[in-house]
């Protein structure tokens, strides 16, 4: 099992450019998440998905869009990149517990380091 | 306003001694707490967790203590090993009031542990 993989690992963009970050998981997890990590701050939730075809906003969704067309993939898009979006982006996934809610233990990908000039 | 705080950005201990990492939280609705460990250029990995109905959970060299009245938890590593050198994130979880299927994780800013040989 590869677990959670992220593509690309690094990217440099100019202000105004667009890009898509890809997250893939092979654990058949229902729940997937996108976080960003900035210096001196914890991971902050951007968007999440509770299943194929569903997406929802997290704590810091502005400037990002997401799609979950396939259960194993969760895409994060930046339509017009800004320097404030320079960050390390982490994708995570988890399964559904017996209570019908997401389990608290999340599995993370290795991250994508994005720089916006 | 950070709901989960790790006030020590770094900690250095000698190999074989105890490492104590601290975390404070403000939201009394949190009902589950987790510690994640992160090596450079990797995603966070789950380490240990504790439910709010307990005050201690142990897993090998790692023990997490929860003091609900003080809204404080700590991670003890005994004995510390050089391979434990990493950034440790404290995270807290609750059921999102808008979406009971979602378990929202709130992360602290992390503590960098350095274990000296």
XYZ file of C-alpha atoms in Angstrom:
234
model
C 0.000 0.000 0.000
C 1.263 3.447 -0.931
C -1.073 5.079 1.612
C -1.619 8.748 0.797
C 0.378 10.231 -2.060
C 0.565 13.831 -3.238
C 1.587 15.292 -6.587
C 3.663 17.404 -7.085
C 6.143 17.560 -4.205
C 7.299 21.083 -5.025
C 5.976 23.884 -7.198
C 6.778 27.528 -7.823
C 4.059 29.728 -9.283
C 3.806 33.345 -10.293
C 1.010 35.461 -8.905
C -2.160 34.889 -10.890
C -1.224 31.460 -12.220
C -3.415 28.454 -11.562
C -2.591 24.910 -10.562
C -4.093 21.710 -9.206
C -2.671 19.579 -6.423
C -3.547 15.907 -6.574
C -4.064 13.659 -3.582
C -4.583 9.920 -3.958
C -5.231 7.256 -1.325
C -5.389 3.496 -1.756
C -7.006 2.651 1.600
C -10.599 3.011 0.400
C -11.176 5.791 2.930
C -14.403 7.763 2.836
C -13.076 11.012 4.302
C -10.380 13.178 2.755
C -8.954 16.523 3.836
C -6.707 19.306 2.607
C -4.656 21.261 5.149
C -2.098 24.000 4.900
C 0.792 24.455 7.292
C 2.448 27.814 7.796
C 5.434 28.680 10.032
C 4.456 29.002 13.689
C 0.977 27.704 13.055
C -0.651 24.333 13.217
C -2.274 22.629 10.283
C -5.407 24.462 9.185
C -8.224 22.756 7.335
C -8.943 24.177 3.866
C -11.619 21.830 2.492
C -12.746 18.318 3.176
C -14.873 15.577 1.674
C -17.075 13.025 3.411
C -17.401 10.828 0.342
C -17.191 10.616 -3.424
C -18.928 13.558 -5.067
C -19.085 15.646 -1.873
C -16.985 18.570 -0.709
C -17.275 21.118 2.089
C -15.456 24.178 3.359
C -13.055 24.031 6.260
C -11.441 26.753 8.299
C -9.577 28.644 5.525
C -11.314 27.894 2.184
C -10.965 31.252 0.409
C -8.959 31.126 -2.813
C -9.226 27.339 -3.151
C -11.590 24.909 -4.821
C -11.755 21.133 -4.536
C -13.282 18.168 -6.287
C -13.795 14.509 -5.365
C -14.913 12.840 -8.571
C -13.417 9.501 -7.574
C -13.312 8.089 -4.069
C -9.554 7.657 -4.116
C -8.699 11.147 -5.392
C -9.115 14.601 -3.877
C -7.996 17.592 -5.945
C -7.150 21.038 -4.607
C -7.214 23.900 -7.094
C -5.841 27.397 -6.962
C -7.496 29.469 -9.677
C -5.390 32.611 -9.261
C -2.447 32.074 -6.952
C -1.440 34.763 -4.464
C 1.752 35.084 -2.367
C -0.386 34.470 0.757
C -0.924 30.935 -0.544
C 2.754 30.123 -0.185
C 2.625 27.178 2.198
C 3.061 23.463 2.638
C -0.107 21.596 1.722
C -1.000 18.275 3.282
C -3.680 15.867 2.242
C -5.119 13.383 4.732
C -7.693 10.627 4.762
C -9.550 8.536 7.276
C -12.215 5.912 7.375
C -15.686 5.813 8.829
C -16.013 4.403 12.305
C -18.743 2.134 13.635
C -20.623 5.210 14.825
C -20.979 6.410 11.238
C -18.627 9.308 11.803
C -15.085 9.851 10.640
C -12.381 8.308 12.747
C -10.132 10.798 14.466
C -6.862 9.207 13.340
C -5.992 10.670 9.979
C -3.345 9.440 7.554
C -1.282 12.154 5.917
C 0.539 12.450 2.629
C 4.124 13.767 2.427
C 3.075 17.308 1.534
C 3.455 19.725 -1.373
C 5.629 22.772 -0.875
C 4.166 25.641 -2.903
C 5.825 29.001 -3.405
C 3.946 31.866 -5.054
C 6.148 34.713 -6.253
C -7.767 32.717 18.504
C -5.868 29.447 18.787
C -7.961 26.824 20.517
C -5.025 24.440 20.846
C -1.726 25.874 22.001
C 1.749 24.443 22.249
C 3.653 27.190 23.994
C 7.107 25.647 23.667
C 8.324 25.811 20.079
C 11.340 23.663 20.889
C 12.692 21.248 23.477
C 16.100 19.623 23.824
C 16.756 16.577 26.021
C 19.531 14.060 26.488
C 19.185 10.524 25.192
C 17.741 8.247 27.865
C 16.018 11.061 29.761
C 12.331 11.908 29.796
C 10.815 14.271 27.224
C 7.658 16.112 28.264
C 5.700 17.969 25.625
C 2.792 20.127 26.701
C -0.436 21.256 25.109
C -3.240 23.506 26.341
C -6.711 23.908 24.901
C -9.554 26.326 25.416
C -12.635 24.608 23.978
C -14.297 22.376 26.554
C -16.235 20.638 23.750
C -13.118 18.791 22.572
C -13.627 15.129 23.367
C -10.646 13.414 21.809
C -6.983 14.339 21.729
C -4.170 13.103 19.538
C -0.436 13.514 19.147
C 1.166 13.438 15.732
C 4.869 13.227 14.954
C 6.409 14.834 11.900
C 9.825 14.334 10.345
C 11.188 16.854 7.811
C 9.797 16.440 4.293
C 7.198 13.935 5.503
C 3.576 14.183 6.495
C 2.500 13.922 10.137
C 2.043 10.394 11.453
C -0.285 9.402 14.254
C 1.452 8.621 17.522
C -1.011 8.233 20.380
C -4.454 9.450 21.411
C -6.704 9.761 24.418
C -10.431 10.081 24.910
C -11.735 12.788 27.213
C -13.203 10.123 29.489
C -9.706 8.952 30.391
C -6.814 10.688 32.084
C -3.956 8.504 30.859
C -3.086 6.358 27.884
C 0.139 4.459 27.449
C 1.769 2.882 24.423
C 5.298 1.615 24.936
C 7.596 4.541 25.621
C 4.815 7.056 25.001
C 2.248 8.163 27.575
C -0.341 10.876 27.196
C -1.887 12.514 30.250
C -5.073 14.546 30.177
C -6.121 17.032 32.859
C -9.603 18.169 31.861
C -10.029 20.637 34.694
C -6.863 22.441 33.614
C -7.562 21.872 29.900
C -4.066 20.513 29.578
C -2.487 17.450 28.099
C 1.064 16.268 27.954
C 3.081 13.653 26.099
C 5.814 11.827 27.978
C 8.524 9.930 26.129
C 10.635 7.641 28.307
C 13.401 6.941 27.577
C 14.002 9.461 24.814
C 15.936 8.271 21.767
C 17.675 10.227 18.989
C 15.107 8.836 16.528
C 12.420 10.668 18.480
C 13.801 13.981 17.198
C 10.907 15.471 15.236
C 8.128 18.031 15.437
C 5.227 16.938 17.615
C 1.746 18.282 17.018
C -1.043 18.138 19.509
C -4.550 17.920 18.004
C -8.035 18.001 19.449
C -11.273 16.756 18.002
C -14.972 17.398 18.356
C -18.151 16.806 16.424
C -18.767 19.776 14.188
C -22.024 21.401 15.181
C -23.010 21.958 11.540
C -22.176 18.464 10.382
C -22.350 15.636 12.861
C -20.654 13.322 10.368
C -17.547 15.407 10.452
C -14.920 15.183 13.102
C -12.927 18.402 12.993
C -9.285 18.246 14.036
C -7.706 21.393 15.445
C -3.930 21.388 15.586
C -1.435 23.169 17.788
C 1.582 24.889 16.256
C 3.987 22.080 17.116
C 7.035 21.534 19.347
C 10.372 20.598 17.844
C 12.029 17.926 19.983
C 15.751 17.386 19.714
C 17.174 14.349 21.508
C 20.922 14.686 21.975
C 22.984 11.456 21.828
